[in-house]
Short mmCIF file of C-alpha atoms in Angstrom, two decimals:
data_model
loop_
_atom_site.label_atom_id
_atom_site.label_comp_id
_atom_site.label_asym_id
_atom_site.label_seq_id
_atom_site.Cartn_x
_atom_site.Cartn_y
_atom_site.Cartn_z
CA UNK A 9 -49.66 30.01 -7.53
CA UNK A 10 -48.12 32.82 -5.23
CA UNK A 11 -45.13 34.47 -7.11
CA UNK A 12 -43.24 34.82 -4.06
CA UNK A 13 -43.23 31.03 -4.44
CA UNK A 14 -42.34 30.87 -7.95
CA UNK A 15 -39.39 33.38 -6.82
CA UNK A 16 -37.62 31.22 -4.19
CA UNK A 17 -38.31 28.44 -6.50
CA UNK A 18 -36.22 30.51 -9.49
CA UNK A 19 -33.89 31.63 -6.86
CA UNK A 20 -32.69 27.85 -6.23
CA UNK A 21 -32.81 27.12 -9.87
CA UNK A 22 -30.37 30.17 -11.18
CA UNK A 23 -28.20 29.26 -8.08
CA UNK A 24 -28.02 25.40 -9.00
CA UNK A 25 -26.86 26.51 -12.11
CA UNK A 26 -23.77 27.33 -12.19
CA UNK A 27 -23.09 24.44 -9.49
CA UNK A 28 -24.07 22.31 -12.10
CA UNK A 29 -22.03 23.88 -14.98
CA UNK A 30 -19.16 23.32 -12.48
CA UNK A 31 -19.96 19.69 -12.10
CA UNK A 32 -20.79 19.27 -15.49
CA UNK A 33 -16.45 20.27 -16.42
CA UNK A 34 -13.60 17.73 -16.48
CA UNK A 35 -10.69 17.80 -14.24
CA UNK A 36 -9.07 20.49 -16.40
CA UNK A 37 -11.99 22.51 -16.83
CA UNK A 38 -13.03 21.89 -19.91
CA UNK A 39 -16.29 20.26 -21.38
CA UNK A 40 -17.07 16.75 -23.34
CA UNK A 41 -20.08 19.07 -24.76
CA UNK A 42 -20.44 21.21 -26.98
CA UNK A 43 -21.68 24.77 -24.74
CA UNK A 44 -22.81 26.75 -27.71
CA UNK A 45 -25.74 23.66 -27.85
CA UNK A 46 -26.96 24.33 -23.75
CA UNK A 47 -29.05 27.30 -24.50
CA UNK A 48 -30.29 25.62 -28.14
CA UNK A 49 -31.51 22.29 -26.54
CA UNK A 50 -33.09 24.68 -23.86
CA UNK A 51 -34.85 26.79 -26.16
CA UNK A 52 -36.51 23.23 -27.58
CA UNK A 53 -37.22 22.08 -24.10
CA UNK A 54 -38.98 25.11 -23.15
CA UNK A 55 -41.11 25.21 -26.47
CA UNK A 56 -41.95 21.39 -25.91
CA UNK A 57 -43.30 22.07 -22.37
CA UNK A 58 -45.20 25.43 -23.44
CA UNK A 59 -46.98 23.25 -26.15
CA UNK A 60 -47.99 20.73 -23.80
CA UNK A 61 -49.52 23.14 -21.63
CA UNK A 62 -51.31 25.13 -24.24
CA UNK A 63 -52.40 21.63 -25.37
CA UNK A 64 -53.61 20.77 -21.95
CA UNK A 65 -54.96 24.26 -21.36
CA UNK A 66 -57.40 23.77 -24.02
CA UNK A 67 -58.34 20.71 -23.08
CA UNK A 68 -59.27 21.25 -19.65
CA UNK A 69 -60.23 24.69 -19.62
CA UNK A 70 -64.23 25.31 -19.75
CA UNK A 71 -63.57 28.72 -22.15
CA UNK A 72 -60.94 28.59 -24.66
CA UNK A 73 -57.48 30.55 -24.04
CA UNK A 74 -57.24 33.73 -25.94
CA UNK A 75 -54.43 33.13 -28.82
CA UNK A 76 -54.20 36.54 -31.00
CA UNK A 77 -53.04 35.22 -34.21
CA UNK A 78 -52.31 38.81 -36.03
CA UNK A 79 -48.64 38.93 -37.32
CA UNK A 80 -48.58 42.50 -36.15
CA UNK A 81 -49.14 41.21 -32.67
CA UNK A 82 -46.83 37.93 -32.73
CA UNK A 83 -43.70 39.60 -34.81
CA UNK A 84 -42.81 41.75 -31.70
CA UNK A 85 -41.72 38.63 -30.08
CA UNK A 86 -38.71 38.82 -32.48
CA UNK A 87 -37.54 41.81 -30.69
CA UNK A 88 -36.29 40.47 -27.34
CA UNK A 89 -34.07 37.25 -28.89
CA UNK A 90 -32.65 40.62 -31.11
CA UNK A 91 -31.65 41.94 -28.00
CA UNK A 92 -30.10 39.21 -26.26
CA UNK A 93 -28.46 38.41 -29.39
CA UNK A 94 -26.35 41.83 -29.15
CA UNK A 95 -26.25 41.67 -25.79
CA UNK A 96 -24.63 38.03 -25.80
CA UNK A 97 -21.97 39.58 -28.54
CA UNK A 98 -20.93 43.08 -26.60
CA UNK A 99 -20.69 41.00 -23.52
CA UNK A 100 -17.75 39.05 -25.36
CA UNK A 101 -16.28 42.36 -26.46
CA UNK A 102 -16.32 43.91 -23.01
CA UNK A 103 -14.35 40.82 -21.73
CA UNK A 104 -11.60 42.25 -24.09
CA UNK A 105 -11.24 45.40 -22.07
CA UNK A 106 -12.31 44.43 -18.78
CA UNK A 107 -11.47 41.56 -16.52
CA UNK A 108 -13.93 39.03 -15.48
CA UNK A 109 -14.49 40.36 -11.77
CA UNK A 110 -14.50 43.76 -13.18
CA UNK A 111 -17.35 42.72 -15.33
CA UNK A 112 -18.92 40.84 -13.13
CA UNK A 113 -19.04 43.74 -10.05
CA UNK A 114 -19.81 46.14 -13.52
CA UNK A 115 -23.01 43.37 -14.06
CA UNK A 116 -24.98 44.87 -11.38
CA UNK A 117 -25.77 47.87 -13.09
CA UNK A 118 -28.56 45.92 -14.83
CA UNK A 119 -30.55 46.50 -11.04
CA UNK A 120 -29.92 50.02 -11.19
CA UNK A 121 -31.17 50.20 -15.17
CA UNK A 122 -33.77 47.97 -14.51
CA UNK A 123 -35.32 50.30 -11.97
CA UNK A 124 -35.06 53.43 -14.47
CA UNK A 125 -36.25 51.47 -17.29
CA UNK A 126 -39.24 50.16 -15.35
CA UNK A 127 -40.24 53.29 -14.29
CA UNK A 128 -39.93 54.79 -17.86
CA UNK A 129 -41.30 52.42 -20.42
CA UNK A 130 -44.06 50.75 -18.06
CA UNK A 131 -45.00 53.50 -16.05
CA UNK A 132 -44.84 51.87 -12.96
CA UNK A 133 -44.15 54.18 -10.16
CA UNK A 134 -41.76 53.39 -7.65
CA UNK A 135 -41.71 54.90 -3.90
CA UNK A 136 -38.72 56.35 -2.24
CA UNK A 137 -37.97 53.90 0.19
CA UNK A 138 -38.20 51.24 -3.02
CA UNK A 139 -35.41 53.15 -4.90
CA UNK A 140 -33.24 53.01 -1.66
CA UNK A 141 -34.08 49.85 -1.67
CA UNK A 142 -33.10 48.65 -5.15
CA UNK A 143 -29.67 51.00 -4.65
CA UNK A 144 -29.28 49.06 -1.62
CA UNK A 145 -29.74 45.41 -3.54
CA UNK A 146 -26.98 46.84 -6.22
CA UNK A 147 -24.27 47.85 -3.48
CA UNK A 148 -25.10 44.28 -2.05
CA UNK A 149 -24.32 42.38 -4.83
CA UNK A 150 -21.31 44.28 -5.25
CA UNK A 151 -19.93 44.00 -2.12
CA UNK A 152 -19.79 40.16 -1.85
CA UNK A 153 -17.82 39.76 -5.08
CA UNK A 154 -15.29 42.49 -3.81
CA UNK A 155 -12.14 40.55 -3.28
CA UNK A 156 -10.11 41.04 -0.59
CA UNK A 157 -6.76 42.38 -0.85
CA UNK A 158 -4.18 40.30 1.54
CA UNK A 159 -0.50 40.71 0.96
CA UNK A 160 -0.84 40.90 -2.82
CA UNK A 161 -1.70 43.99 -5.18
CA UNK A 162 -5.32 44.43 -5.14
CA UNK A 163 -7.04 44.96 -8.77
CA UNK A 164 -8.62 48.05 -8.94
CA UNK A 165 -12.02 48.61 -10.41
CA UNK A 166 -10.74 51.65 -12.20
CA UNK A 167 -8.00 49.53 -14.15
CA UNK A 168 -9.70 48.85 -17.38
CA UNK A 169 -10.11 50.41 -20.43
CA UNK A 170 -12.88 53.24 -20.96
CA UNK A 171 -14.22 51.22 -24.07
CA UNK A 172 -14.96 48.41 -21.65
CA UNK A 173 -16.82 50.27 -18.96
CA UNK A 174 -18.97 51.98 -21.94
CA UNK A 175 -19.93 48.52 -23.12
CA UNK A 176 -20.39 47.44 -19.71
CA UNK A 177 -23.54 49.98 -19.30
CA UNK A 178 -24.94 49.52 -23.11
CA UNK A 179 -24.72 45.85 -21.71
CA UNK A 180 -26.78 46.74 -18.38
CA UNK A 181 -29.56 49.03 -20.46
CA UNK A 182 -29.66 45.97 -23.05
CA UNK A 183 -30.49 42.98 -20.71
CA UNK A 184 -33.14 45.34 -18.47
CA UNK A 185 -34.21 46.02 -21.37
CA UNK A 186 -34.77 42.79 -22.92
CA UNK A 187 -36.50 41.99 -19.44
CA UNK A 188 -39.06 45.39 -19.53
CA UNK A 189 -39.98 44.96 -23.12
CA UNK A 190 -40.43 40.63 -22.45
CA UNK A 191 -42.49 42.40 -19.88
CA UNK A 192 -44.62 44.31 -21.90
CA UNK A 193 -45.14 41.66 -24.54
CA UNK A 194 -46.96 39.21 -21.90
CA UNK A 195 -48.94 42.35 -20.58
CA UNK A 196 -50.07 43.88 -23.27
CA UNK A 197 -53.35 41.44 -23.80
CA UNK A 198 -54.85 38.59 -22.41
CA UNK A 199 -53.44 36.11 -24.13
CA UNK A 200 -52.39 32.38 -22.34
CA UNK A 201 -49.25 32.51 -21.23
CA UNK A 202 -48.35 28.94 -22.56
CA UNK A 203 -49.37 30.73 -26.00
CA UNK A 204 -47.28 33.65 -25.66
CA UNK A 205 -44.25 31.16 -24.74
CA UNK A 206 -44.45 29.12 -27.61
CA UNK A 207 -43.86 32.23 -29.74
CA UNK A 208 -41.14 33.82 -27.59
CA UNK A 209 -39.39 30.51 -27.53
CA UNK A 210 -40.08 30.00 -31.69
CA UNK A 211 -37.90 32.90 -31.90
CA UNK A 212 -35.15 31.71 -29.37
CA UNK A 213 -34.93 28.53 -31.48
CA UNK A 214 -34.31 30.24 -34.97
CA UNK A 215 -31.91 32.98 -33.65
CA UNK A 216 -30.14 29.87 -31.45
CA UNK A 217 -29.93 27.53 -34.77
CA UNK A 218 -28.26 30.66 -36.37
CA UNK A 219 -25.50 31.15 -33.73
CA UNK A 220 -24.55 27.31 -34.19
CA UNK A 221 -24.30 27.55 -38.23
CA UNK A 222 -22.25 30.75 -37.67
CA UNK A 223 -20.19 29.13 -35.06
CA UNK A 224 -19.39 26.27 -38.19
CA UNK A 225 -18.22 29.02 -40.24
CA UNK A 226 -16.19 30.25 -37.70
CA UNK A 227 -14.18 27.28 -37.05
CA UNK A 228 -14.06 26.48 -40.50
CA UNK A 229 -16.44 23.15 -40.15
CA UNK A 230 -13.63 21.57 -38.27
CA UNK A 231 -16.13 19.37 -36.11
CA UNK A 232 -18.60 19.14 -38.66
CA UNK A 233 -21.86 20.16 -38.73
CA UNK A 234 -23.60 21.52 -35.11
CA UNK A 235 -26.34 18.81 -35.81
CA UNK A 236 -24.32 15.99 -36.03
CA UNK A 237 -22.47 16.75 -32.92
CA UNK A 238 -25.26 18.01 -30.99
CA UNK A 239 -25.66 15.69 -28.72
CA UNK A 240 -22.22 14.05 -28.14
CA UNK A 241 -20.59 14.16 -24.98
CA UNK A 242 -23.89 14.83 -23.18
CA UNK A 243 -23.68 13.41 -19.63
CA UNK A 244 -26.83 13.22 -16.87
CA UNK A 245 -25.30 16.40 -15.43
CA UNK A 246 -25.08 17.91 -18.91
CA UNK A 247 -28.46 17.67 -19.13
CA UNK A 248 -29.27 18.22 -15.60
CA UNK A 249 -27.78 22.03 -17.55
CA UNK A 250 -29.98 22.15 -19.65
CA UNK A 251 -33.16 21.06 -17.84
CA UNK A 252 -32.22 23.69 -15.15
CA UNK A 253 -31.91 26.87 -17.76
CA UNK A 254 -34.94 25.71 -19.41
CA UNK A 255 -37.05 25.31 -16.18
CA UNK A 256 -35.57 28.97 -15.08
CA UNK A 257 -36.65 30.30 -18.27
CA UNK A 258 -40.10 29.40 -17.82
CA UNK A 259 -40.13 30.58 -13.94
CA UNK A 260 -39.01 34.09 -15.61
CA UNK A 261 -41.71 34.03 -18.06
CA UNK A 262 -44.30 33.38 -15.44
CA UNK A 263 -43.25 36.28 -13.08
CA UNK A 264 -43.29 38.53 -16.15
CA UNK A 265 -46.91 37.87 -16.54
CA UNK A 266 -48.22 37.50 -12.96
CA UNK A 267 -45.55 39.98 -11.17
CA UNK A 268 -42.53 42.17 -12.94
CA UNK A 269 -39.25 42.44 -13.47
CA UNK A 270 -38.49 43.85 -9.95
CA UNK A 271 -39.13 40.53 -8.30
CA UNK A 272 -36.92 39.43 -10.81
CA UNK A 273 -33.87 41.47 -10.38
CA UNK A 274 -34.23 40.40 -6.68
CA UNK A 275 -34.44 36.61 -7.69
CA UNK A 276 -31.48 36.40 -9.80
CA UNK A 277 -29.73 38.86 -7.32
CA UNK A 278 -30.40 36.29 -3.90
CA UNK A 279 -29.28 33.54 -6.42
CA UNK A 280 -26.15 35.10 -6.90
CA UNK A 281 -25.41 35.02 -3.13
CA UNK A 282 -27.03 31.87 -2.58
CA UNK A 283 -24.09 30.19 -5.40
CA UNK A 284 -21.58 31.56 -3.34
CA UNK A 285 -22.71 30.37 0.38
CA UNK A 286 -22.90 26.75 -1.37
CA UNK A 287 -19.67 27.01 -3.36
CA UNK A 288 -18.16 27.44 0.44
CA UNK A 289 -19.65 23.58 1.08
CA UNK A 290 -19.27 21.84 -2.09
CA UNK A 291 -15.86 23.80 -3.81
CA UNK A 292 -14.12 24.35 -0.51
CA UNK A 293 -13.81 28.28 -1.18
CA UNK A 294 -13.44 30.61 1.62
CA UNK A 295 -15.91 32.44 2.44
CA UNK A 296 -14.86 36.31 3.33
CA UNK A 297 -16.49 39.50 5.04
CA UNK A 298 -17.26 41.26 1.70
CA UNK A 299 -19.78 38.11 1.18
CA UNK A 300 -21.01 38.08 4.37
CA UNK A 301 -21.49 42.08 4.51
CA UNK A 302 -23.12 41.58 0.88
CA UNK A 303 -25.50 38.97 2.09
CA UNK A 304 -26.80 41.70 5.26
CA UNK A 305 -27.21 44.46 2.81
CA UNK A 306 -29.31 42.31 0.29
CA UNK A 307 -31.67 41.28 3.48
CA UNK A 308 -32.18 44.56 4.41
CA UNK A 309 -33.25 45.57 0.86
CA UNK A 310 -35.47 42.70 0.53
CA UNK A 311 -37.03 43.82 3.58
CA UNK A 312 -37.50 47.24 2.64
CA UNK A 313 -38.80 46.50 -0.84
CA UNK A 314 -41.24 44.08 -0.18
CA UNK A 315 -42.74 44.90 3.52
CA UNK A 316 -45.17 47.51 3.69
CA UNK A 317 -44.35 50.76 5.02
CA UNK A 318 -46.88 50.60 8.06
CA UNK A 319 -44.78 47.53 9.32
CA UNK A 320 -41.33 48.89 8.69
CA UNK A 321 -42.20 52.31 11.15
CA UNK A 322 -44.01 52.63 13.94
CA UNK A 323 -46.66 55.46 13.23
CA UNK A 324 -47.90 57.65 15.38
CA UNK A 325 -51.33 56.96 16.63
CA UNK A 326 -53.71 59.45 15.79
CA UNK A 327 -56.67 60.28 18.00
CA UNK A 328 -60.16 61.11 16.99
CA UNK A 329 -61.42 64.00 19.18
CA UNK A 330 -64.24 63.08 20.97
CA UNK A 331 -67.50 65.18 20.23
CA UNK A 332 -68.99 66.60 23.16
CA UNK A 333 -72.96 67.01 23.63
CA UNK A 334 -73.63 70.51 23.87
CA UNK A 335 -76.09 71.46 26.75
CA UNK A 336 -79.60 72.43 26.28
#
């Protein structure tokens, strides 16, 4: 399978998804669901499918798939859930300082830090004309969520508090590097992907049950326990959620074994602007310059990024001198 393929696929999934979520909300916005159970029953679903196709894998394969059974090996896959797990907490915090289109044009800094920590902790080189390229993907993004002014006071990016724009970039260096490490994990040996899943996901499923039981203490067991409410209110589209998270989650895993992060970044970047051409169709929003402007810019980078430099420039043709006979 060609990632490129698995890319566009991923792209359409993470942009479906928060069409979805959208769908999946009552007339006032709220939810018959309970959200805080989305990413648990996705975590499951992605564990189930893994299993089945380490199950099939061994069944079907003429060698067996290389599972490395070590603890020392399979406890690193605790470290990326550890990471989201802050990550998921200081992006709540930042919300207190910033304001959600801050945060969200603040977001993109995860490109720029997932370039520096790709070049950093796996050594991967990147060329010039990449690094303009990735800058370019980042100003992009940004653009098309700039809103535009009109007769009212415009928000300025420079309005919230310092606190918030710190946690903003501890936020960006966290999720790339949640992504680079998840990375290295999948690299690091030979082991079947479906294999290396099933533990990654393991983990997602323990530190997932734990966010539910503290979310009981929080509210003081007011609905009861998370597993008897788990799944009430759960409608097709409710699931059509969680089916969509989990099958992104699985795309990711599968570029982070057979490409990188980079391809990615780029991915989740084109979904992003993909969301907001369809949200003109099916939420009647109006679509504005900034977006169209951000959509150019993010065409241009993919260009530069991915075609090779021979095609982007017309080289000179160099001429082999021709080797004359000398008399006799």
């Amino acid at each position: 399978m060609q990632w490129y393929f698995v890319a566009a696929l991923l792209t359409i999934l993470t942009s479906s998804q928060g069409i979805l979520t959208k769908l999946s909300q009552n007339k006032d916005s709220t939810y018959d669901y309970d959200t805080a159970t989305v990413p648990f029953l996705g975590e499951i679903f992605k564990l189930l499918v893994s299993c089945f196709f380490l199950w099939r894998e061994k069944e079907t394969s003429p060698t067996p798939p290389k599972l490395t059974k070590e603890w020392r090996s399979m406890r690193l896959f605790l470290v990326p859930s550890v990471i989201y797990l802050f990550h998921n907490n200081i992006t709540f915090l930042t919300l207190k300082y910033l304001s959600p289109s801050t945060y969200q044009i603040m977001g993109n800094l995860k490109i720029i830090t997932t370039g520096i920590l790709f070049r950093i902790f796996l050594e991967r080189k990147l060329t010039k004309l990449q690094w303009m390229a990735i800058l370019l993907l980042a100003i992009g993004t940004t653009t098309s969520q700039v809103k535009g002014c009109g007769d009212s006071m415009c928000e300025s990016l420079l309005s919230g508090h310092i606190t918030g724009y710190i946690l903003a970039v501890v936020s960006a260096f966290l999720s790339a590097f949640a992504g680079i490490y998840t990375e290295y994990l999948l690299k690091k040996n030979n082991d079947s992907l479906y294999w290396q899943n099933i533990q990654l996901y393991t983990c997602g499923v323990f530190f997932n049950t734990g966010w539910l039981i503290v979310g009981d203490f929080q509210s003081g067991f007011e609905k009861g326990f998370w597993w008897q409410r788990i799944f009430n209110g759960y409608t097709l589209t409710a699931w059509l959620v969680v089916a969509n998270l989990a099958s992104s989650g699985l795309l990711v895993s599968w570029l982070m074994k057979y490409a990188d992060n980079i391809v990615k970044v780029y991915a989740t970047s084109m979904a992003m602007l993909l969301t907001a051409v369809l949200s003109q169709f099916l939420f009647d929003v109006k679509a504005t310059i900034q977006l169209v402007l951000g959509i150019i810019i993010c065409m241009i980078s993919l260009h530069l990024y991915f075609t090779p430099v021979h095609m982007l420039v017309d080289l000179p043709a160099i001429e082999t001198p021709v080797r004359r006979e000398e008399d006799p």
